[in-house]
Amino acid sequence: MSDASLQQEVLAELGDDRIEELARELGTDSYGARQVVESTVTTLPEALGDGPLAGVLDRLATPTAETVSRQTGLPLPDVTRALELLLPVVLSVIAGRRQAPN
């Protein structure tokens, strides 16, 4: 899901306060938190936008955290905790896109 506009929508939905919260959770700065957001959105499977969202967090959290941790160099436990904040926002943005008239 390499959609740059989705990355921007997720960042906008998070806002500066939640980006800072994410940065604190990760032990990094806001730039590092934004990299995690971008990497997470890119890592999520393409099918996520097409299927039902029930249970998605449980199925995606671990593999997404592992990939994001490898890509960013941040510790896996920190990324896992940060995704608890980030994944619901990503899913909310995707759900909003699905409900928006074309």
Tab-separated table of N, CA, C and O in Angstrom, residues 3-80:
chain	number	residue	atom	x	y	z
A	3	ASP	N	0.672	4.087	-1.394
A	3	ASP	CA	-0.022	5.296	-1.760
A	3	ASP	C	0.458	6.473	-0.917
A	3	ASP	O	0.179	6.550	0.278
A	4	ALA	N	1.175	7.392	-1.544
A	4	ALA	CA	1.705	8.552	-0.811
A	4	ALA	C	0.584	9.419	-0.256
A	4	ALA	O	0.725	10.004	0.821
A	5	SER	N	-0.537	9.506	-0.954
A	5	SER	CA	-1.641	10.312	-0.433
A	5	SER	C	-2.225	9.675	0.822
A	5	SER	O	-2.648	10.390	1.739
A	6	LEU	N	-2.235	8.340	0.903
A	6	LEU	CA	-2.699	7.676	2.122
A	6	LEU	C	-1.758	7.996	3.276
A	6	LEU	O	-2.199	8.271	4.396
A	7	GLN	N	-0.468	7.988	3.011
A	7	GLN	CA	0.501	8.350	4.047
A	7	GLN	C	0.218	9.754	4.561
A	7	GLN	O	0.203	9.988	5.768
A	8	GLN	N	-0.036	10.676	3.654
A	8	GLN	CA	-0.309	12.057	4.048
A	8	GLN	C	-1.615	12.171	4.831
A	8	GLN	O	-1.695	12.925	5.798
A	9	GLU	N	-2.632	11.419	4.413
A	9	GLU	CA	-3.900	11.443	5.141
A	9	GLU	C	-3.742	10.898	6.557
A	9	GLU	O	-4.311	11.443	7.505
A	10	VAL	N	-2.967	9.828	6.695
A	10	VAL	CA	-2.735	9.252	8.023
A	10	VAL	C	-1.968	10.244	8.893
A	10	VAL	O	-2.312	10.457	10.054
A	11	LEU	N	-0.942	10.868	8.338
A	11	LEU	CA	-0.184	11.874	9.095
A	11	LEU	C	-1.086	13.034	9.516
A	11	LEU	O	-1.012	13.509	10.645
A	12	ALA	N	-1.955	13.469	8.598
A	12	ALA	CA	-2.875	14.569	8.925
A	12	ALA	C	-3.864	14.143	10.007
A	12	ALA	O	-4.164	14.913	10.922
A	13	GLU	N	-4.366	12.923	9.908
A	13	GLU	CA	-5.308	12.409	10.907
A	13	GLU	C	-4.635	12.321	12.281
A	13	GLU	O	-5.258	12.617	13.297
A	14	LEU	N	-3.375	11.910	12.302
A	14	LEU	CA	-2.648	11.843	13.568
A	14	LEU	C	-2.449	13.227	14.160
A	14	LEU	O	-2.618	13.415	15.364
A	15	GLY	N	-2.068	14.176	13.336
A	15	GLY	CA	-1.795	15.528	13.824
A	15	GLY	C	-0.489	15.572	14.603
A	15	GLY	O	0.096	14.546	14.962
A	16	ASP	N	-0.051	16.773	14.873
A	16	ASP	CA	1.241	16.974	15.535
A	16	ASP	C	1.294	16.366	16.934
A	16	ASP	O	2.310	15.794	17.321
A	17	ASP	N	0.207	16.490	17.692
A	17	ASP	CA	0.213	15.966	19.063
A	17	ASP	C	0.404	14.454	19.095
A	17	ASP	O	1.194	13.929	19.883
A	18	ARG	N	-0.310	13.749	18.225
A	18	ARG	CA	-0.189	12.290	18.230
A	18	ARG	C	1.115	11.838	17.583
A	18	ARG	O	1.644	10.789	17.952
A	19	ILE	N	1.640	12.622	16.653
A	19	ILE	CA	2.977	12.321	16.110
A	19	ILE	C	3.998	12.416	17.235
A	19	ILE	O	4.875	11.561	17.367
A	20	GLU	N	3.886	13.448	18.060
A	20	GLU	CA	4.803	13.597	19.199
A	20	GLU	C	4.626	12.460	20.199
A	20	GLU	O	5.602	11.947	20.748
A	21	GLU	N	3.382	12.048	20.444
A	21	GLU	CA	3.126	10.911	21.331
A	21	GLU	C	3.765	9.650	20.769
A	21	GLU	O	4.400	8.873	21.491
A	22	LEU	N	3.609	9.450	19.473
A	22	LEU	CA	4.224	8.309	18.797
A	22	LEU	C	5.739	8.381	18.918
A	22	LEU	O	6.398	7.376	19.206
A	23	ALA	N	6.309	9.563	18.732
A	23	ALA	CA	7.760	9.748	18.840
A	23	ALA	C	8.242	9.379	20.243
A	23	ALA	O	9.258	8.691	20.397
A	24	ARG	N	7.510	9.833	21.271
A	24	ARG	CA	7.890	9.488	22.652
A	24	ARG	C	7.820	7.970	22.867
A	24	ARG	O	8.707	7.393	23.492
A	25	GLU	N	6.777	7.343	22.339
A	25	GLU	CA	6.622	5.892	22.477
A	25	GLU	C	7.780	5.155	21.814
A	25	GLU	O	8.252	4.136	22.300
A	26	LEU	N	8.252	5.698	20.703
A	26	LEU	CA	9.344	5.081	19.948
A	26	LEU	C	10.720	5.477	20.466
A	26	LEU	O	11.721	4.893	20.071
A	27	GLY	N	10.781	6.502	21.282
A	27	GLY	CA	12.073	6.989	21.751
A	27	GLY	C	12.842	7.684	20.639
A	27	GLY	O	14.065	7.590	20.548
A	28	THR	N	12.127	8.412	19.791
A	28	THR	CA	12.735	9.096	18.665
A	28	THR	C	12.153	10.501	18.575
A	28	THR	O	11.430	10.939	19.463
A	29	ASP	N	12.445	11.208	17.487
A	29	ASP	CA	11.881	12.534	17.284
A	29	ASP	C	10.704	12.446	16.313
A	29	ASP	O	10.352	11.361	15.848
A	30	SER	N	10.099	13.585	15.996
A	30	SER	CA	8.925	13.571	15.123
A	30	SER	C	9.272	13.079	13.715
A	30	SER	O	8.456	12.432	13.066
A	31	TYR	N	10.488	13.349	13.260
A	31	TYR	CA	10.905	12.841	11.945
A	31	TYR	C	10.920	11.310	11.954
A	31	TYR	O	10.423	10.669	11.034
A	32	GLY	N	11.484	10.729	13.007
A	32	GLY	CA	11.509	9.267	13.125
A	32	GLY	C	10.109	8.691	13.208
A	32	GLY	O	9.824	7.633	12.626
A	33	ALA	N	9.212	9.376	13.926
A	33	ALA	CA	7.824	8.911	14.030
A	33	ALA	C	7.144	8.956	12.664
A	33	ALA	O	6.411	8.037	12.294
A	34	ARG	N	7.410	10.005	11.910
A	34	ARG	CA	6.829	10.095	10.562
A	34	ARG	C	7.362	8.980	9.661
A	34	ARG	O	6.630	8.438	8.836
A	35	GLN	N	8.631	8.627	9.816
A	35	GLN	CA	9.193	7.513	9.047
A	35	GLN	C	8.471	6.213	9.387
A	35	GLN	O	8.215	5.392	8.508
A	36	VAL	N	8.153	6.025	10.663
A	36	VAL	CA	7.420	4.822	11.079
A	36	VAL	C	6.034	4.819	10.449
A	36	VAL	O	5.566	3.776	9.967
A	37	VAL	N	5.379	5.968	10.419
A	37	VAL	CA	4.056	6.053	9.787
A	37	VAL	C	4.164	5.671	8.317
A	37	VAL	O	3.411	4.828	7.817
A	38	GLU	N	5.099	6.270	7.625
A	38	GLU	CA	5.265	5.998	6.195
A	38	GLU	C	5.610	4.538	5.946
A	38	GLU	O	5.057	3.904	5.040
A	39	SER	N	6.501	3.992	6.739
A	39	SER	CA	6.888	2.594	6.586
A	39	SER	C	5.717	1.667	6.884
A	39	SER	O	5.511	0.666	6.191
A	40	THR	N	4.929	2.001	7.895
A	40	THR	CA	3.775	1.174	8.239
A	40	THR	C	2.760	1.159	7.110
A	40	THR	O	2.273	0.098	6.713
A	41	VAL	N	2.450	2.326	6.567
A	41	VAL	CA	1.474	2.391	5.478
A	41	VAL	C	1.984	1.621	4.270
A	41	VAL	O	1.233	0.887	3.622
A	42	THR	N	3.263	1.722	3.981
A	42	THR	CA	3.853	1.005	2.847
A	42	THR	C	3.851	-0.500	3.079
A	42	THR	O	3.671	-1.276	2.141
A	43	THR	N	4.024	-0.921	4.321
A	43	THR	CA	4.127	-2.332	4.648
A	43	THR	C	2.788	-3.056	4.634
A	43	THR	O	2.727	-4.244	4.347
A	44	LEU	N	1.718	-2.350	4.925
A	44	LEU	CA	0.413	-3.005	4.984
A	44	LEU	C	0.059	-3.599	3.631
A	44	LEU	O	0.315	-2.992	2.593
A	45	PRO	N	-0.533	-4.763	3.631
A	45	PRO	CA	-0.854	-5.411	2.356
A	45	PRO	C	-1.895	-4.639	1.558
A	45	PRO	O	-2.777	-4.000	2.121
A	46	GLU	N	-1.782	-4.716	0.267
A	46	GLU	CA	-2.697	-4.030	-0.652
A	46	GLU	C	-4.143	-4.439	-0.415
A	46	GLU	O	-5.046	-3.624	-0.508
A	47	ALA	N	-4.359	-5.677	-0.050
A	47	ALA	CA	-5.718	-6.180	0.133
A	47	ALA	C	-6.441	-5.534	1.305
A	47	ALA	O	-7.658	-5.613	1.410
A	48	LEU	N	-5.728	-4.878	2.177
A	48	LEU	CA	-6.357	-4.259	3.339
A	48	LEU	C	-7.437	-3.269	2.928
A	48	LEU	O	-8.479	-3.187	3.557
A	49	GLY	N	-7.200	-2.544	1.879
A	49	GLY	CA	-8.180	-1.562	1.439
A	49	GLY	C	-9.415	-2.176	0.828
A	49	GLY	O	-10.419	-1.499	0.658
A	50	ASP	N	-9.396	-3.464	0.499
A	50	ASP	CA	-10.507	-4.098	-0.197
A	50	ASP	C	-11.350	-5.012	0.677
A	50	ASP	O	-12.466	-5.334	0.321
A	51	GLY	N	-10.822	-5.479	1.808
A	51	GLY	CA	-11.529	-6.480	2.597
A	51	GLY	C	-12.137	-5.916	3.854
A	51	GLY	O	-11.979	-4.755	4.184
A	52	PRO	N	-12.870	-6.776	4.586
A	52	PRO	CA	-13.451	-6.334	5.850
A	52	PRO	C	-12.346	-6.039	6.854
A	52	PRO	O	-11.288	-6.660	6.845
A	53	LEU	N	-12.590	-5.105	7.742
A	53	LEU	CA	-11.568	-4.664	8.671
A	53	LEU	C	-11.598	-5.398	10.010
A	53	LEU	O	-10.705	-5.205	10.829
A	54	ALA	N	-12.608	-6.244	10.215
A	54	ALA	CA	-12.697	-6.962	11.490
A	54	ALA	C	-11.508	-7.888	11.658
A	54	ALA	O	-11.156	-8.654	10.778
A	55	GLY	N	-10.846	-7.776	12.776
A	55	GLY	CA	-9.717	-8.654	13.079
A	55	GLY	C	-8.418	-8.282	12.390
A	55	GLY	O	-7.413	-8.960	12.566
A	56	VAL	N	-8.417	-7.224	11.635
A	56	VAL	CA	-7.226	-6.848	10.871
A	56	VAL	C	-6.070	-6.496	11.796
A	56	VAL	O	-4.927	-6.886	11.547
A	57	LEU	N	-6.341	-5.778	12.865
A	57	LEU	CA	-5.256	-5.363	13.759
A	57	LEU	C	-4.486	-6.552	14.295
A	57	LEU	O	-3.249	-6.541	14.300
A	58	ASP	N	-5.189	-7.574	14.752
A	58	ASP	CA	-4.510	-8.744	15.300
A	58	ASP	C	-3.671	-9.454	14.250
A	58	ASP	O	-2.565	-9.903	14.524
A	59	ARG	N	-4.197	-9.574	13.046
A	59	ARG	CA	-3.479	-10.298	11.989
A	59	ARG	C	-2.289	-9.519	11.439
A	59	ARG	O	-1.349	-10.110	10.930
A	60	LEU	N	-2.341	-8.208	11.515
A	60	LEU	CA	-1.296	-7.388	10.893
A	60	LEU	C	-0.255	-6.851	11.853
A	60	LEU	O	0.845	-6.501	11.432
A	61	ALA	N	-0.583	-6.752	13.122
A	61	ALA	CA	0.291	-6.056	14.062
A	61	ALA	C	1.701	-6.636	14.105
A	61	ALA	O	2.683	-5.901	13.959
A	62	THR	N	1.829	-7.928	14.318
A	62	THR	CA	3.165	-8.518	14.477
A	62	THR	C	4.002	-8.458	13.203
A	62	THR	O	5.127	-7.948	13.238
A	63	PRO	N	3.487	-8.932	12.050
A	63	PRO	CA	4.336	-8.855	10.856
A	63	PRO	C	4.651	-7.424	10.434
A	63	PRO	O	5.752	-7.147	9.956
A	64	THR	N	3.699	-6.521	10.639
A	64	THR	CA	3.951	-5.122	10.297
A	64	THR	C	5.018	-4.543	11.210
A	64	THR	O	5.948	-3.875	10.755
A	65	ALA	N	4.906	-4.810	12.510
A	65	ALA	CA	5.903	-4.299	13.466
A	65	ALA	C	7.291	-4.834	13.140
A	65	ALA	O	8.276	-4.090	13.204
A	66	GLU	N	7.382	-6.107	12.793
A	66	GLU	CA	8.692	-6.686	12.463
A	66	GLU	C	9.310	-6.005	11.248
A	66	GLU	O	10.496	-5.671	11.240
A	67	THR	N	8.501	-5.783	10.221
A	67	THR	CA	9.013	-5.144	9.008
A	67	THR	C	9.404	-3.698	9.267
A	67	THR	O	10.474	-3.246	8.846
A	68	VAL	N	8.543	-2.960	9.975
A	68	VAL	CA	8.836	-1.562	10.276
A	68	VAL	C	10.097	-1.451	11.134
A	68	VAL	O	10.946	-0.586	10.912
A	69	SER	N	10.252	-2.348	12.090
A	69	SER	CA	11.442	-2.350	12.940
A	69	SER	C	12.701	-2.562	12.101
A	69	SER	O	13.698	-1.852	12.277
A	70	ARG	N	12.646	-3.514	11.173
A	70	ARG	CA	13.801	-3.756	10.295
A	70	ARG	C	14.086	-2.536	9.422
A	70	ARG	O	15.230	-2.153	9.224
A	71	GLN	N	13.040	-1.927	8.880
A	71	GLN	CA	13.215	-0.813	7.952
A	71	GLN	C	13.712	0.454	8.652
A	71	GLN	O	14.444	1.240	8.048
A	72	THR	N	13.287	0.662	9.886
A	72	THR	CA	13.642	1.904	10.575
A	72	THR	C	14.793	1.746	11.553
A	72	THR	O	15.377	2.730	11.993
A	73	GLY	N	15.100	0.501	11.953
A	73	GLY	CA	16.152	0.264	12.931
A	73	GLY	C	15.711	0.501	14.368
A	73	GLY	O	16.517	0.413	15.287
A	74	LEU	N	14.436	0.782	14.574
A	74	LEU	CA	13.913	0.999	15.928
A	74	LEU	C	13.616	-0.348	16.581
A	74	LEU	O	13.295	-1.317	15.896
A	75	PRO	N	13.707	-0.427	17.905
A	75	PRO	CA	13.478	-1.697	18.608
A	75	PRO	C	12.049	-2.213	18.398
A	75	PRO	O	11.078	-1.447	18.457
A	76	LEU	N	11.932	-3.517	18.180
A	76	LEU	CA	10.639	-4.153	17.924
A	76	LEU	C	9.614	-3.873	19.021
A	76	LEU	O	8.468	-3.536	18.704
A	77	PRO	N	9.957	-3.972	20.309
A	77	PRO	CA	8.939	-3.689	21.331
A	77	PRO	C	8.393	-2.262	21.254
A	77	PRO	O	7.200	-2.034	21.455
A	78	ASP	N	9.257	-1.307	20.919
A	78	ASP	CA	8.814	0.085	20.802
A	78	ASP	C	7.882	0.256	19.607
A	78	ASP	O	6.850	0.924	19.687
A	79	VAL	N	8.249	-0.353	18.484
A	79	VAL	CA	7.419	-0.266	17.285
A	79	VAL	C	6.073	-0.940	17.537
A	79	VAL	O	5.023	-0.419	17.161
A	80	THR	N	6.080	-2.080	18.202
A	80	THR	CA	4.835	-2.796	18.494
A	80	THR	C	3.892	-1.917	19.307
A	80	THR	O	2.696	-1.815	18.991
